[in-house]
mmCIF file of C-alpha atoms in Angstrom:
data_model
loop_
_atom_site.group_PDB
_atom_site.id
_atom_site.type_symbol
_atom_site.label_atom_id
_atom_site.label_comp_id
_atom_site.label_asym_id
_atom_site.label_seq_id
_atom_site.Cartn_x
_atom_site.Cartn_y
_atom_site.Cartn_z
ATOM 1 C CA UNK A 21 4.716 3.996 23.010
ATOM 2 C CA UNK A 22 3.376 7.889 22.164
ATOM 3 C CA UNK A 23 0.273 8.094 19.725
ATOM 4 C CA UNK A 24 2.147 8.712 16.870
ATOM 5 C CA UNK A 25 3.927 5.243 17.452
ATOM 6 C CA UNK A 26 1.055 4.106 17.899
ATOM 7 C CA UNK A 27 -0.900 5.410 14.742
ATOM 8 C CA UNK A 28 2.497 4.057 12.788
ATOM 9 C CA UNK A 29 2.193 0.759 14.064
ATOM 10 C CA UNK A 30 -1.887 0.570 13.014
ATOM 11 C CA UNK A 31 -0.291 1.729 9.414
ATOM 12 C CA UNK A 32 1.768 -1.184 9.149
ATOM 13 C CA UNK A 33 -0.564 -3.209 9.803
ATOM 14 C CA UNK A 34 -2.621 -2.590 7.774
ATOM 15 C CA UNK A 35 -0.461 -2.607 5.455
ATOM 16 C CA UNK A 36 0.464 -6.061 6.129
ATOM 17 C CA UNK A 37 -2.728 -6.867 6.391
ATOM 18 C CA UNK A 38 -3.964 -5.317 2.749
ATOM 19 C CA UNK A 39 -0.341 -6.640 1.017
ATOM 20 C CA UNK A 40 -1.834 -10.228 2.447
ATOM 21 C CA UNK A 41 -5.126 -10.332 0.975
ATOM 22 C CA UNK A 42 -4.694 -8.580 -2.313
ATOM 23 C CA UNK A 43 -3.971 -12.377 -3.359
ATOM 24 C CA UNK A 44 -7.011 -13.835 -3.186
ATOM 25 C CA UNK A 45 -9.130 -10.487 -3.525
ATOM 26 C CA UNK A 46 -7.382 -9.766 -6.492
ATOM 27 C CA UNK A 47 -8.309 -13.611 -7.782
ATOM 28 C CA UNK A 48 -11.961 -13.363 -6.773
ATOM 29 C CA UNK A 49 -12.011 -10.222 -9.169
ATOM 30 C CA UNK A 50 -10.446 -11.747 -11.987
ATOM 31 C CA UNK A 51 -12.758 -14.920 -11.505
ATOM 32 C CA UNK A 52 -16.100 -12.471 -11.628
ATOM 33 C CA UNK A 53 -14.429 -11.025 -14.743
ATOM 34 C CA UNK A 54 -13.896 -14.370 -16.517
ATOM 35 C CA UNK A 55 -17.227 -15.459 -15.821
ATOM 36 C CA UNK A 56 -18.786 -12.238 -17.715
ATOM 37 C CA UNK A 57 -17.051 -13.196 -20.321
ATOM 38 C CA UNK A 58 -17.410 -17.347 -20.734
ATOM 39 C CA UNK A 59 -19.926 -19.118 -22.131
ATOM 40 C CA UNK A 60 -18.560 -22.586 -22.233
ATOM 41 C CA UNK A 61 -19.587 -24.614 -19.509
ATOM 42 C CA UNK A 62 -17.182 -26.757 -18.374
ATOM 43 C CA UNK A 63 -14.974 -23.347 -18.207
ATOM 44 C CA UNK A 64 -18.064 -21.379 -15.890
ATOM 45 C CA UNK A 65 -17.911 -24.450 -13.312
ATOM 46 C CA UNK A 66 -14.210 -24.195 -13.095
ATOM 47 C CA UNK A 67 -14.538 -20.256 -12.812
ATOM 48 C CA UNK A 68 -17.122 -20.932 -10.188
ATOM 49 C CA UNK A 69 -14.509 -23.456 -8.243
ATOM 50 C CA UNK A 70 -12.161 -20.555 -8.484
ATOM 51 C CA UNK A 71 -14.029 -17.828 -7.073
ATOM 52 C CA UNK A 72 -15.370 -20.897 -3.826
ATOM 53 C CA UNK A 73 -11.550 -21.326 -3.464
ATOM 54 C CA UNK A 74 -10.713 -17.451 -3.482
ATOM 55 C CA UNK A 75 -13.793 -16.533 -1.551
ATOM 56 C CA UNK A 76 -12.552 -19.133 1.309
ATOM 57 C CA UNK A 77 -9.048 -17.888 1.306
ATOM 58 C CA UNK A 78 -10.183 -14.602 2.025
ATOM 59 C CA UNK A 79 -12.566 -15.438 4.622
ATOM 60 C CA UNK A 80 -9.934 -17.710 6.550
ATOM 61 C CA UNK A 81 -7.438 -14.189 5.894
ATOM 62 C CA UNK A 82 -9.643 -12.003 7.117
ATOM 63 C CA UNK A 83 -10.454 -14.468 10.737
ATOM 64 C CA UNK A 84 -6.472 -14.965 10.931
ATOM 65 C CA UNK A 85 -6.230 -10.864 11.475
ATOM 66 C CA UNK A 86 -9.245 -10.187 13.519
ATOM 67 C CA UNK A 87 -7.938 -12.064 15.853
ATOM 68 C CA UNK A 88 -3.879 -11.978 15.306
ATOM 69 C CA UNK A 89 -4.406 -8.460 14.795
ATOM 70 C CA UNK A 90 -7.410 -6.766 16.179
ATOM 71 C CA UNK A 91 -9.324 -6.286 18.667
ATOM 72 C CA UNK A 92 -11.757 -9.506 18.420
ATOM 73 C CA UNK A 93 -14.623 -8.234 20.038
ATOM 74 C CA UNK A 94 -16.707 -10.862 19.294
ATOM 75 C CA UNK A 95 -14.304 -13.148 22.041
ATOM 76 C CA UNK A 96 -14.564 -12.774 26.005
ATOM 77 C CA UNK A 97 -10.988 -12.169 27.865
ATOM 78 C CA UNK A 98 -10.407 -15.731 27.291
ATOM 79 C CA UNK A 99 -10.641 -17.684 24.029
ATOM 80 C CA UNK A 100 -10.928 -21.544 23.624
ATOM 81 C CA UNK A 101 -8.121 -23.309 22.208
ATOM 82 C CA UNK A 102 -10.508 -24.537 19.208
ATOM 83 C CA UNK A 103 -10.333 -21.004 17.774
ATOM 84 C CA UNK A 104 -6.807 -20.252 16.751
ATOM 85 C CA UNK A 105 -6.520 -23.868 15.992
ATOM 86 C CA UNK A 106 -9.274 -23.520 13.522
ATOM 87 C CA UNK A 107 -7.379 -20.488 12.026
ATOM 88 C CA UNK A 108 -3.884 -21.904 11.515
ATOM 89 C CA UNK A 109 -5.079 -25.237 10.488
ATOM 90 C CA UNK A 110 -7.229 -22.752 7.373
ATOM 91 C CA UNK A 111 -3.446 -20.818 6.801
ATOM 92 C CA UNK A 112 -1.987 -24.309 5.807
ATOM 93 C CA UNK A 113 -4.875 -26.010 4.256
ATOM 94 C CA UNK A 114 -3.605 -25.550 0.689
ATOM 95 C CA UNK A 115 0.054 -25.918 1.881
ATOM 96 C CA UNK A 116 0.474 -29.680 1.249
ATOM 97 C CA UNK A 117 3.904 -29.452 2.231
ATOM 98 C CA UNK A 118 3.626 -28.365 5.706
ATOM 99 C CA UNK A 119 1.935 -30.877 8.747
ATOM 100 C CA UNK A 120 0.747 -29.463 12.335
ATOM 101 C CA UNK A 121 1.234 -30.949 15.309
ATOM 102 C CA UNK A 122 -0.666 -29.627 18.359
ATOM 103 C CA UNK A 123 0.142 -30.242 21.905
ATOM 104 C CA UNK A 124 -2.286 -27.687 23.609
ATOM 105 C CA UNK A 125 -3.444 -28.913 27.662
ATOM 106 C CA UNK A 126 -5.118 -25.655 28.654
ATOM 107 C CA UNK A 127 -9.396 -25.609 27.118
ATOM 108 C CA UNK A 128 -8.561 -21.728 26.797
ATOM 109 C CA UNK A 129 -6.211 -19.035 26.339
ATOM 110 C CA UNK A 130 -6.115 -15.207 27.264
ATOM 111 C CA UNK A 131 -6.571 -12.865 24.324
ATOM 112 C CA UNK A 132 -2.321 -11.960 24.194
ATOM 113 C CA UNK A 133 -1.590 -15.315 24.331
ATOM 114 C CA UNK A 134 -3.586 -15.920 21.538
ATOM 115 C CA UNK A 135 -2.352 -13.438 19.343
ATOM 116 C CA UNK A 136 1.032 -14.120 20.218
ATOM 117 C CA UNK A 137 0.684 -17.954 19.373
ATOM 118 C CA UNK A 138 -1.296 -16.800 15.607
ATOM 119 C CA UNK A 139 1.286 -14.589 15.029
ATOM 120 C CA UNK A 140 4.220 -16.867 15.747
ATOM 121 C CA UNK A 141 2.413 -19.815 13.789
ATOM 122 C CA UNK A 142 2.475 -17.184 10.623
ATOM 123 C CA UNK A 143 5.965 -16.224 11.471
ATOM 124 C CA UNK A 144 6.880 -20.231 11.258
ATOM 125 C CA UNK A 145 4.548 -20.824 8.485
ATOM 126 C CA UNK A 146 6.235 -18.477 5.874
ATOM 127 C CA UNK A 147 9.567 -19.469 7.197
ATOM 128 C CA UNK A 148 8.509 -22.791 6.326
ATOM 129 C CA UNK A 149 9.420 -21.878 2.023
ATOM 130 C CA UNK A 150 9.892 -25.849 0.924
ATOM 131 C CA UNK A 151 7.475 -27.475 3.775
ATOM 132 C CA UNK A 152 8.117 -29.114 6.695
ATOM 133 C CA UNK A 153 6.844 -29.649 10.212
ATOM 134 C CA UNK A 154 5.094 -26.887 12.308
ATOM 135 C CA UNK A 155 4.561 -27.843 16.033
ATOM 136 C CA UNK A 156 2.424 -25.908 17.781
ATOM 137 C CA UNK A 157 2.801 -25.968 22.263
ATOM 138 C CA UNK A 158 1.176 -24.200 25.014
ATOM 139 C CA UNK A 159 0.751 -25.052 28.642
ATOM 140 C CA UNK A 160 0.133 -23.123 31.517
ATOM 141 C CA UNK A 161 2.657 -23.584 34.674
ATOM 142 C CA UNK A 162 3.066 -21.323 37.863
ATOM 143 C CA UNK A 163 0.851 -18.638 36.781
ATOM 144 C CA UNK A 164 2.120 -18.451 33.115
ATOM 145 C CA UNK A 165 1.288 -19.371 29.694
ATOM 146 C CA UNK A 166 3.934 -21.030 27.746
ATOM 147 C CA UNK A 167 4.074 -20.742 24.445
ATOM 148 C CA UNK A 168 6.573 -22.790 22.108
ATOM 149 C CA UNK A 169 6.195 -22.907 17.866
ATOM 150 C CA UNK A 170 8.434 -25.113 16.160
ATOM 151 C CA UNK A 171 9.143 -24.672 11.796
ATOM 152 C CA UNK A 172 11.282 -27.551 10.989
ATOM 153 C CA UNK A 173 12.159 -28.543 6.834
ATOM 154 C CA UNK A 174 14.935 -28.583 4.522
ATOM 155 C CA UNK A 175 15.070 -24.351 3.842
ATOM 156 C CA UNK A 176 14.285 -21.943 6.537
ATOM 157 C CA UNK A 177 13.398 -18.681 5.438
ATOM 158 C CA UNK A 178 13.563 -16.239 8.216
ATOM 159 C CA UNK A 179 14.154 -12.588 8.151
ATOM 160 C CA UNK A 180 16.401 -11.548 10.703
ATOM 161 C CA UNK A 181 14.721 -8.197 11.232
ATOM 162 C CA UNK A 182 11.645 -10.400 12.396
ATOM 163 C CA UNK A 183 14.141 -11.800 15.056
ATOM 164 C CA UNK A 184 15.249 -8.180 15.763
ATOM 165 C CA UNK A 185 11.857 -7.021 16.588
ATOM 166 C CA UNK A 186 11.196 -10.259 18.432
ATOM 167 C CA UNK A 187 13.662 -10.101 20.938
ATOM 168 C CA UNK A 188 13.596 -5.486 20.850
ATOM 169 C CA UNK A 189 17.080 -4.792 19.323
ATOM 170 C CA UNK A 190 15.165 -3.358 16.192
ATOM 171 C CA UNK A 191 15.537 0.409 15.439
ATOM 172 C CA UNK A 192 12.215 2.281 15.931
ATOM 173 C CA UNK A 193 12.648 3.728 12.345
ATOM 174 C CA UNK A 194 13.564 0.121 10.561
ATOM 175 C CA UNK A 195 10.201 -1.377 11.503
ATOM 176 C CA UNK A 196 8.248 -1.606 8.149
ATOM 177 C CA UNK A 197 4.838 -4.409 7.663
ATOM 178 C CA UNK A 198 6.459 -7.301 7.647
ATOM 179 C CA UNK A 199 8.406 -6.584 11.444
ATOM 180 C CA UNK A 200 5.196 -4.677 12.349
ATOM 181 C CA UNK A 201 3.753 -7.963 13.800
ATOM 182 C CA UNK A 202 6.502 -9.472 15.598
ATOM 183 C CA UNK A 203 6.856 -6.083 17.532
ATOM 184 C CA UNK A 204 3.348 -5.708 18.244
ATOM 185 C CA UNK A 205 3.575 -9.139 20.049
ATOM 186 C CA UNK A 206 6.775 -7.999 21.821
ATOM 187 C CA UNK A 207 4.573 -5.425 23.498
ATOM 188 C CA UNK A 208 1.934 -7.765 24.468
ATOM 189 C CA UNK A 209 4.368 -9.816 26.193
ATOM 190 C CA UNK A 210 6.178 -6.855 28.119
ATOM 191 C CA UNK A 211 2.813 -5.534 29.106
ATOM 192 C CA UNK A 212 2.333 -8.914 30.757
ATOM 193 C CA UNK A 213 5.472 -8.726 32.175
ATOM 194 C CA UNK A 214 6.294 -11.167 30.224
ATOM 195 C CA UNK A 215 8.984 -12.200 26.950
ATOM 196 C CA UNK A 216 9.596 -13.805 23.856
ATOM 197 C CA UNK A 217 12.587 -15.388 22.254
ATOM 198 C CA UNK A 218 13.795 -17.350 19.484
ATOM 199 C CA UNK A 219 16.389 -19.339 17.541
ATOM 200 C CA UNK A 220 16.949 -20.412 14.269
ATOM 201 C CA UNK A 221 19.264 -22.740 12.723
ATOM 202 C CA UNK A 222 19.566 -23.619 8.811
ATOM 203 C CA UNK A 223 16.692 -25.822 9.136
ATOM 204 C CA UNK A 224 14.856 -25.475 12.531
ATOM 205 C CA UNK A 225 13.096 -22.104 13.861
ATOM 206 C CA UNK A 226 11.871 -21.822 17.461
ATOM 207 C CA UNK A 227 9.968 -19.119 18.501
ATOM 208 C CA UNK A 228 8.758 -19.348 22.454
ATOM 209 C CA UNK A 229 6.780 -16.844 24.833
ATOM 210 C CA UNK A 230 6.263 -16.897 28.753
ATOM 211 C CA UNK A 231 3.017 -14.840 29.129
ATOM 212 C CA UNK A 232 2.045 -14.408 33.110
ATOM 213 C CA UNK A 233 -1.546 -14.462 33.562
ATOM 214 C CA UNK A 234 -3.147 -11.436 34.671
ATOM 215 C CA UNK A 235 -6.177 -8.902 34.569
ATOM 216 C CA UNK A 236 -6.068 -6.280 32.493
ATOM 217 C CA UNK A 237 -4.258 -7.202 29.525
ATOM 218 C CA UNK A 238 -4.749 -5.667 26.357
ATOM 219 C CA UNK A 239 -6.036 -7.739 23.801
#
């Protein structure tokens, strides 16, 4: 990838990024502007339950990218398991349709893998659209870090260009926000020497990564 593919692929993720917490930004700023203008009480304390709920959401966004995203610098080369649970377990909080299952044996996880697994939980999470199942997998075996996120429910909603830019068959100039992701990940894992892969079926998405372990990833 050449800097300006580069730059292009910080763009879109930002955009992502911004398009994703306008939401609840955009709620915590209507919420401040209701409670200029109310005087009733029982209306202020649900204003002020509002703006906890918005202010929360936005945190838990904001945690989700630093680390799906960026560069995490608060994080060694290895991150415990506890932390991108954490995360995913805020994305579905007020998803009451949707139950995790974890089956995580490693204590910690190199930064790519990491990313890769928050990035394919939010994949499987919005392809979740009338709830479901999401089970969450990683093990390490013979040097690599497996990585294996289940969406199971009634309705799958999964954009094929996501697939695309999973498994590298995208076009350079079809990759907008919402792909930006999935390819970032797909260069994680070939830096590793790794690869992802997926499939999909009316009702069941699988997204898997084999990430060997080595020094000097990216992350």
């Amino acid at each position: 990838m050449d800097d300006s593919q580069s730059i292009d692929l910080a763009a879109m993720l930002c955009s992502r990024l911004c398009h994703d917490m306008l939401s609840p930004v955009g709620a915590l700023n209507n919420g401040l502007e209701l409670l200029a203008m109310e005087d009733d009480p029982e209306m202020r304390r649900n204003v002020m339950a509002l703006l906890e709920q918005s202010a929360t959401t936005s945190t838990n966004k904001l945690k989700f990218f630093r680390l799906a995203f960026g560069a995490a610098g608060g994080f060694g080369e290895r991150v415990d398991v506890h932390e991108p649970r954490a995360l995913i377990d805020a994305l579905v909080a007020d998803k009451q349709k949707v139950e995790v299952n974890w089956a995580i044996d490693a204590a910690n996880l190199a930064k790519p893998a990491v990313k890769v697994l928050l990035n394919f939980a939010q994949i499987a999470i919005d392809a979740l659209v009338r709830g479901g199942t999401l089970d969450i997998g990683a093990e390490m075996r013979d040097g690599n870090c497996e990585i294996v996120v289940r969406a199971a429910g009634p309705k799958i909603g999964f954009d094929d260009n996501i697939g695309k830019a999973l498994d590298g068959s995208l076009a350079r100039e079809e990759l907008s926000s919402r792909t930006a992701a999935a390819h970032m990940i797909r260069l994680l894992a070939e830096q590793s020497g790794g690869g992802l892969q997926y499939a999909r079926t009316d009702e069941t998405l699988v997204l898997g990564a084999i990430l060997p372990e080595g020094e000097g990833l990216i992350g």
